[in-house]
Amino acid sequence: MTHYHYIAWRHFGRLILVKRQHMNIQSCETWECINSFANWLSAFGTILISGIALWLSVQDRRIYVSANLSLGFIPGDDPLVVNRRVYILEFTNIGHRPVTISSHYWYLPFRKGKSFLMPNLDSRVSHFCSKFPIELTDGKTGHIFYPEDFFSSVLDEPHKFLFHENTLVAWLRINFFKVKLSTSVGKLINVNVSKQVRKKLWKIYRAA
């Protein structure tokens, strides 16, 4: 093939390519082409819906509990007057699956293992506390109340818990202790401890 024939073939080939592309664009303007895209979209939609349904079924089987430790008040000696300061451990089932809370416990720095406390034995708050184990359905809430002086006076040996004799250890325990809820299926729920609770405990410790 000579140089002139090559140039002619190159331009002729481009002409054929452009013509074919133009024919393909024109052919896609028919209902047959549109229907082929509709089949693809239908298949994609089916897969997407199946995936969402599977995700929702998995979410329904999971346990979702919101738990917080905060400050509050309950009725005191006079049931009509809300004036007794307490620490409130509140836990709510925010999922669809029912959950049974079996107990709660504390983790402290420089103290091995779990620490189980039973503020429900204190007559001042016992009738307000939820009884363990407690089953929570969707939206149901449970409560545990600690009297304000529980950690400084009610415990037999406060210095072995939060209010350690060493100021540094006490500061670390008050600012970094953790509270967890245990469930009947073995899942642990972390309790969110408000800053006001830690500040209050530190203030009481410093005043002692």
PDB file of C-alpha atoms in Angstrom:
ATOM      1  CA  MET A   1       0.000   0.000   0.000  1.00  0.00           C
ATOM      2  CA  THR A   2       1.461   3.339  -1.063  1.00  0.00           C
ATOM      3  CA  HIS A   3       1.516   6.418   1.074  1.00  0.00           C
ATOM      4  CA  TYR A   4      -1.407   7.927  -0.880  1.00  0.00           C
ATOM      5  CA  HIS A   5      -3.471   4.761  -0.549  1.00  0.00           C
ATOM      6  CA  TYR A   6      -2.771   4.733   3.216  1.00  0.00           C
ATOM      7  CA  ILE A   7      -3.969   8.336   3.600  1.00  0.00           C
ATOM      8  CA  ALA A   8      -7.135   7.601   1.595  1.00  0.00           C
ATOM      9  CA  TRP A   9      -7.838   4.436   3.643  1.00  0.00           C
ATOM     10  CA  ARG A  10      -7.302   6.298   6.907  1.00  0.00           C
ATOM     11  CA  HIS A  11      -9.808   9.025   5.983  1.00  0.00           C
ATOM     12  CA  PHE A  12     -12.250   6.452   4.577  1.00  0.00           C
ATOM     13  CA  GLY A  13     -11.998   4.416   7.803  1.00  0.00           C
ATOM     14  CA  ARG A  14     -12.728   7.462   9.903  1.00  0.00           C
ATOM     15  CA  LEU A  15     -15.763   8.176   7.739  1.00  0.00           C
ATOM     16  CA  ILE A  16     -17.065   4.648   8.276  1.00  0.00           C
ATOM     17  CA  LEU A  17     -16.456   4.924  12.053  1.00  0.00           C
ATOM     18  CA  VAL A  18     -18.310   8.224  12.310  1.00  0.00           C
ATOM     19  CA  LYS A  19     -21.152   6.819  10.222  1.00  0.00           C
ATOM     20  CA  ARG A  20     -21.408   3.726  12.459  1.00  0.00           C
ATOM     21  CA  GLN A  21     -21.432   5.870  15.623  1.00  0.00           C
ATOM     22  CA  HIS A  22     -24.150   8.025  14.094  1.00  0.00           C
ATOM     23  CA  MET A  23     -26.168   4.918  13.276  1.00  0.00           C
ATOM     24  CA  ASN A  24     -25.768   3.602  16.846  1.00  0.00           C
ATOM     25  CA  ILE A  25     -26.983   6.905  18.313  1.00  0.00           C
ATOM     26  CA  GLN A  26     -29.969   6.851  15.988  1.00  0.00           C
ATOM     27  CA  SER A  27     -30.742   3.215  16.843  1.00  0.00           C
ATOM     28  CA  CYS A  28     -30.773   4.081  20.590  1.00  0.00           C
ATOM     29  CA  GLU A  29     -33.588   6.497  19.976  1.00  0.00           C
ATOM     30  CA  THR A  30     -36.005   3.595  19.507  1.00  0.00           C
ATOM     31  CA  TRP A  31     -38.267   1.937  22.107  1.00  0.00           C
ATOM     32  CA  GLU A  32     -36.223  -1.251  21.857  1.00  0.00           C
ATOM     33  CA  CYS A  33     -33.146   0.556  23.199  1.00  0.00           C
ATOM     34  CA  ILE A  34     -35.154   2.261  25.950  1.00  0.00           C
ATOM     35  CA  ASN A  35     -36.649  -1.067  27.014  1.00  0.00           C
ATOM     36  CA  SER A  36     -33.189  -2.594  27.324  1.00  0.00           C
ATOM     37  CA  PHE A  37     -32.213   0.148  29.783  1.00  0.00           C
ATOM     38  CA  ALA A  38     -35.464  -0.403  31.665  1.00  0.00           C
ATOM     39  CA  ASN A  39     -34.543  -4.057  32.223  1.00  0.00           C
ATOM     40  CA  TRP A  40     -31.187  -3.040  33.671  1.00  0.00           C
ATOM     41  CA  LEU A  41     -32.824  -0.483  35.962  1.00  0.00           C
ATOM     42  CA  SER A  42     -35.405  -3.038  37.083  1.00  0.00           C
ATOM     43  CA  ALA A  43     -32.692  -5.558  37.962  1.00  0.00           C
ATOM     44  CA  PHE A  44     -30.706  -2.925  39.868  1.00  0.00           C
ATOM     45  CA  GLY A  45     -33.829  -1.847  41.757  1.00  0.00           C
ATOM     46  CA  THR A  46     -34.582  -5.436  42.751  1.00  0.00           C
ATOM     47  CA  ILE A  47     -31.072  -5.923  44.119  1.00  0.00           C
ATOM     48  CA  LEU A  48     -31.241  -2.609  45.987  1.00  0.00           C
ATOM     49  CA  ILE A  49     -34.595  -3.411  47.598  1.00  0.00           C
ATOM     50  CA  SER A  50     -33.393  -6.887  48.621  1.00  0.00           C
ATOM     51  CA  GLY A  51     -30.292  -5.361  50.200  1.00  0.00           C
ATOM     52  CA  ILE A  52     -32.335  -2.818  52.161  1.00  0.00           C
ATOM     53  CA  ALA A  53     -34.721  -5.527  53.387  1.00  0.00           C
ATOM     54  CA  LEU A  54     -31.770  -7.660  54.561  1.00  0.00           C
ATOM     55  CA  TRP A  55     -30.197  -4.668  56.332  1.00  0.00           C
ATOM     56  CA  LEU A  56     -33.472  -3.844  58.123  1.00  0.00           C
ATOM     57  CA  SER A  57     -33.909  -7.456  59.262  1.00  0.00           C
ATOM     58  CA  VAL A  58     -30.379  -7.442  60.714  1.00  0.00           C
ATOM     59  CA  GLN A  59     -30.991  -4.103  62.451  1.00  0.00           C
ATOM     60  CA  ASP A  60     -34.160  -5.449  64.085  1.00  0.00           C
ATOM     61  CA  ARG A  61     -32.168  -8.289  65.677  1.00  0.00           C
ATOM     62  CA  ARG A  62     -29.617  -5.958  67.258  1.00  0.00           C
ATOM     63  CA  ILE A  63     -29.836  -4.570  70.790  1.00  0.00           C
ATOM     64  CA  TYR A  64     -29.960  -0.791  71.154  1.00  0.00           C
ATOM     65  CA  VAL A  65     -29.996   0.633  74.687  1.00  0.00           C
ATOM     66  CA  SER A  66     -29.316   4.227  75.676  1.00  0.00           C
ATOM     67  CA  ALA A  67     -27.846   4.499  79.207  1.00  0.00           C
ATOM     68  CA  ASN A  68     -26.845   7.625  81.153  1.00  0.00           C
ATOM     69  CA  LEU A  69     -25.653   8.496  84.655  1.00  0.00           C
ATOM     70  CA  SER A  70     -26.698  12.024  85.626  1.00  0.00           C
ATOM     71  CA  LEU A  71     -27.786  14.211  88.552  1.00  0.00           C
ATOM     72  CA  GLY A  72     -31.385  14.684  89.625  1.00  0.00           C
ATOM     73  CA  PHE A  73     -33.961  14.850  92.391  1.00  0.00           C
ATOM     74  CA  ILE A  74     -36.579  12.501  93.844  1.00  0.00           C
ATOM     75  CA  PRO A  75     -39.141  12.976  96.634  1.00  0.00           C
ATOM     76  CA  GLY A  76     -37.594  13.042 100.101  1.00  0.00           C
ATOM     77  CA  ASP A  77     -39.232  12.428 103.472  1.00  0.00           C
ATOM     78  CA  ASP A  78     -42.261  14.321 102.229  1.00  0.00           C
ATOM     79  CA  PRO A  79     -43.506  12.446  99.135  1.00  0.00           C
ATOM     80  CA  LEU A  80     -44.985  15.674  97.788  1.00  0.00           C
ATOM     81  CA  VAL A  81     -41.665  17.532  97.821  1.00  0.00           C
ATOM     82  CA  VAL A  82     -38.975  16.618  95.267  1.00  0.00           C
ATOM     83  CA  ASN A  83     -35.881  17.699  97.154  1.00  0.00           C
ATOM     84  CA  ARG A  84     -33.601  14.687  97.607  1.00  0.00           C
ATOM     85  CA  ARG A  85     -30.459  14.867  95.474  1.00  0.00           C
ATOM     86  CA  VAL A  86     -29.501  11.634  93.754  1.00  0.00           C
ATOM     87  CA  TYR A  87     -27.385  10.151  90.999  1.00  0.00           C
ATOM     88  CA  ILE A  88     -29.703   8.673  88.372  1.00  0.00           C
ATOM     89  CA  LEU A  89     -28.721   5.707  86.223  1.00  0.00           C
ATOM     90  CA  GLU A  90     -31.322   5.655  83.445  1.00  0.00           C
ATOM     91  CA  PHE A  91     -31.450   3.080  80.644  1.00  0.00           C
ATOM     92  CA  THR A  92     -33.917   2.952  77.733  1.00  0.00           C
ATOM     93  CA  ASN A  93     -34.464   0.392  74.995  1.00  0.00           C
ATOM     94  CA  ILE A  94     -34.363   2.365  71.740  1.00  0.00           C
ATOM     95  CA  GLY A  95     -34.462  -0.668  69.441  1.00  0.00           C
ATOM     96  CA  HIS A  96     -37.195  -3.017  68.253  1.00  0.00           C
ATOM     97  CA  ARG A  97     -35.774  -6.116  69.941  1.00  0.00           C
ATOM     98  CA  PRO A  98     -36.751  -6.656  73.612  1.00  0.00           C
ATOM     99  CA  VAL A  99     -33.763  -6.805  75.961  1.00  0.00           C
ATOM    100  CA  THR A 100     -33.353  -8.039  79.530  1.00  0.00           C
ATOM    101  CA  ILE A 101     -30.975  -6.044  81.749  1.00  0.00           C
ATOM    102  CA  SER A 102     -29.597  -8.401  84.373  1.00  0.00           C
ATOM    103  CA  SER A 103     -27.275  -6.143  86.407  1.00  0.00           C
ATOM    104  CA  HIS A 104     -24.909  -3.187  86.378  1.00  0.00           C
ATOM    105  CA  TYR A 105     -21.366  -2.793  87.643  1.00  0.00           C
ATOM    106  CA  TRP A 106     -18.456  -0.347  87.892  1.00  0.00           C
ATOM    107  CA  TYR A 107     -14.862  -0.388  86.628  1.00  0.00           C
ATOM    108  CA  LEU A 108     -12.327   1.696  88.562  1.00  0.00           C
ATOM    109  CA  PRO A 109      -8.701   2.550  87.762  1.00  0.00           C
ATOM    110  CA  PHE A 110      -6.248   0.704  90.052  1.00  0.00           C
ATOM    111  CA  ARG A 111      -8.936  -1.752  91.145  1.00  0.00           C
ATOM    112  CA  LYS A 112      -9.136  -5.241  89.682  1.00  0.00           C
ATOM    113  CA  GLY A 113     -12.352  -6.767  88.443  1.00  0.00           C
ATOM    114  CA  LYS A 114     -15.911  -5.530  88.540  1.00  0.00           C
ATOM    115  CA  SER A 115     -17.538  -3.721  91.435  1.00  0.00           C
ATOM    116  CA  PHE A 116     -21.203  -4.519  92.068  1.00  0.00           C
ATOM    117  CA  LEU A 117     -23.153  -1.943  94.062  1.00  0.00           C
ATOM    118  CA  MET A 118     -26.691  -2.280  95.417  1.00  0.00           C
ATOM    119  CA  PRO A 119     -28.137   1.167  96.111  1.00  0.00           C
ATOM    120  CA  ASN A 120     -31.594  -0.428  95.957  1.00  0.00           C
ATOM    121  CA  LEU A 121     -30.992  -1.662  99.528  1.00  0.00           C
ATOM    122  CA  ASP A 122     -31.069   1.941 100.760  1.00  0.00           C
ATOM    123  CA  SER A 123     -34.606   2.586 102.025  1.00  0.00           C
ATOM    124  CA  ARG A 124     -34.492   6.189 100.795  1.00  0.00           C
ATOM    125  CA  VAL A 125     -34.361   5.104  97.135  1.00  0.00           C
ATOM    126  CA  SER A 126     -35.312   1.406  97.104  1.00  0.00           C
ATOM    127  CA  HIS A 127     -38.946   1.975  96.052  1.00  0.00           C
ATOM    128  CA  PHE A 128     -37.793   4.070  93.081  1.00  0.00           C
ATOM    129  CA  CYS A 129     -35.221   1.595  91.730  1.00  0.00           C
ATOM    130  CA  SER A 130     -36.032  -0.923  89.018  1.00  0.00           C
ATOM    131  CA  LYS A 131     -35.726  -4.574  90.027  1.00  0.00           C
ATOM    132  CA  PHE A 132     -33.169  -6.716  88.207  1.00  0.00           C
ATOM    133  CA  PRO A 133     -33.531  -8.576  85.958  1.00  0.00           C
ATOM    134  CA  ILE A 134     -35.786  -6.194  84.044  1.00  0.00           C
ATOM    135  CA  GLU A 135     -37.119  -6.749  80.535  1.00  0.00           C
ATOM    136  CA  LEU A 136     -37.340  -3.664  78.351  1.00  0.00           C
ATOM    137  CA  THR A 137     -39.456  -3.587  75.223  1.00  0.00           C
ATOM    138  CA  ASP A 138     -39.207  -0.817  72.634  1.00  0.00           C
ATOM    139  CA  GLY A 139     -39.256   2.572  74.412  1.00  0.00           C
ATOM    140  CA  LYS A 140     -39.348   1.186  77.974  1.00  0.00           C
ATOM    141  CA  THR A 141     -37.051   2.663  80.632  1.00  0.00           C
ATOM    142  CA  GLY A 142     -35.454   1.483  83.874  1.00  0.00           C
ATOM    143  CA  HIS A 143     -33.815   3.461  86.709  1.00  0.00           C
ATOM    144  CA  ILE A 144     -31.295   2.998  89.494  1.00  0.00           C
ATOM    145  CA  PHE A 145     -30.901   5.786  92.071  1.00  0.00           C
ATOM    146  CA  TYR A 146     -27.861   6.495  94.252  1.00  0.00           C
ATOM    147  CA  PRO A 147     -28.313   8.862  97.207  1.00  0.00           C
ATOM    148  CA  GLU A 148     -25.997  11.869  97.153  1.00  0.00           C
ATOM    149  CA  ASP A 149     -24.014  10.581 100.147  1.00  0.00           C
ATOM    150  CA  PHE A 150     -23.823   6.991  98.904  1.00  0.00           C
ATOM    151  CA  PHE A 151     -20.145   7.065  97.891  1.00  0.00           C
ATOM    152  CA  SER A 152     -18.939   9.115 100.855  1.00  0.00           C
ATOM    153  CA  SER A 153     -20.974   7.723 103.777  1.00  0.00           C
ATOM    154  CA  VAL A 154     -23.194   4.786 102.848  1.00  0.00           C
ATOM    155  CA  LEU A 155     -20.401   2.510 101.613  1.00  0.00           C
ATOM    156  CA  ASP A 156     -18.638   0.697 104.453  1.00  0.00           C
ATOM    157  CA  GLU A 157     -15.183   1.629 103.163  1.00  0.00           C
ATOM    158  CA  PRO A 158     -15.399   4.664 100.817  1.00  0.00           C
ATOM    159  CA  HIS A 159     -11.613   4.877 100.598  1.00  0.00           C
ATOM    160  CA  LYS A 160     -11.566   1.523  98.807  1.00  0.00           C
ATOM    161  CA  PHE A 161     -13.913   2.753  96.113  1.00  0.00           C
ATOM    162  CA  LEU A 162     -14.011   6.233  94.542  1.00  0.00           C
ATOM    163  CA  PHE A 163     -12.788   8.248  97.530  1.00  0.00           C
ATOM    164  CA  HIS A 164      -9.302   6.784  97.856  1.00  0.00           C
ATOM    165  CA  GLU A 165      -6.942   8.090 100.538  1.00  0.00           C
ATOM    166  CA  ASN A 166      -4.431   9.043  97.851  1.00  0.00           C
ATOM    167  CA  THR A 167      -5.665  12.232  96.160  1.00  0.00           C
ATOM    168  CA  LEU A 168      -4.213  11.318  92.778  1.00  0.00           C
ATOM    169  CA  VAL A 169      -5.814   7.863  92.807  1.00  0.00           C
ATOM    170  CA  ALA A 170      -9.133   9.378  93.878  1.00  0.00           C
ATOM    171  CA  TRP A 171      -8.943  11.944  91.060  1.00  0.00           C
ATOM    172  CA  LEU A 172      -8.211   9.235  88.496  1.00  0.00           C
ATOM    173  CA  ARG A 173     -11.019   7.019  89.754  1.00  0.00           C
ATOM    174  CA  ILE A 174     -13.590   9.815  89.822  1.00  0.00           C
ATOM    175  CA  ASN A 175     -12.679  11.078  86.367  1.00  0.00           C
ATOM    176  CA  PHE A 176     -12.218   7.737  84.622  1.00  0.00           C
ATOM    177  CA  PHE A 177     -14.554   5.219  86.242  1.00  0.00           C
ATOM    178  CA  LYS A 178     -16.899   3.348  83.903  1.00  0.00           C
ATOM    179  CA  VAL A 179     -20.336   1.885  84.431  1.00  0.00           C
ATOM    180  CA  LYS A 180     -21.724  -0.959  82.324  1.00  0.00           C
ATOM    181  CA  LEU A 181     -25.030  -2.778  82.047  1.00  0.00           C
ATOM    182  CA  SER A 182     -25.046  -6.524  81.431  1.00  0.00           C
ATOM    183  CA  THR A 183     -27.773  -8.236  79.420  1.00  0.00           C
ATOM    184  CA  SER A 184     -29.155 -11.765  79.356  1.00  0.00           C
ATOM    185  CA  VAL A 185     -27.545 -12.382  75.933  1.00  0.00           C
ATOM    186  CA  GLY A 186     -24.076 -11.334  77.090  1.00  0.00           C
ATOM    187  CA  LYS A 187     -23.983  -7.931  75.428  1.00  0.00           C
ATOM    188  CA  LEU A 188     -22.507  -5.125  77.561  1.00  0.00           C
ATOM    189  CA  ILE A 189     -24.008  -1.632  77.440  1.00  0.00           C
ATOM    190  CA  ASN A 190     -21.700   1.319  78.130  1.00  0.00           C
ATOM    191  CA  VAL A 191     -23.198   3.996  80.373  1.00  0.00           C
ATOM    192  CA  ASN A 192     -22.557   7.619  79.446  1.00  0.00           C
ATOM    193  CA  VAL A 193     -21.416   9.451  82.615  1.00  0.00           C
ATOM    194  CA  SER A 194     -22.140  13.180  82.552  1.00  0.00           C
ATOM    195  CA  LYS A 195     -19.412  15.685  83.446  1.00  0.00           C
ATOM    196  CA  GLN A 196     -21.666  17.108  86.176  1.00  0.00           C
ATOM    197  CA  VAL A 197     -21.580  13.739  87.989  1.00  0.00           C
ATOM    198  CA  ARG A 198     -17.791  13.644  88.001  1.00  0.00           C
ATOM    199  CA  LYS A 199     -17.562  17.291  89.118  1.00  0.00           C
ATOM    200  CA  LYS A 200     -20.048  16.640  91.923  1.00  0.00           C
ATOM    201  CA  LEU A 201     -18.145  13.602  93.177  1.00  0.00           C
ATOM    202  CA  TRP A 202     -14.845  15.476  93.134  1.00  0.00           C
ATOM    203  CA  LYS A 203     -16.406  18.382  95.030  1.00  0.00           C
ATOM    204  CA  ILE A 204     -17.715  16.027  97.724  1.00  0.00           C
ATOM    205  CA  TYR A 205     -14.338  14.303  97.985  1.00  0.00           C
ATOM    206  CA  ARG A 206     -12.487  17.604  98.388  1.00  0.00           C
ATOM    207  CA  ALA A 207     -14.945  18.766 101.057  1.00  0.00           C
ATOM    208  CA  ALA A 208     -14.584  15.583 103.114  1.00  0.00           C
TER     209      ALA A 208
END
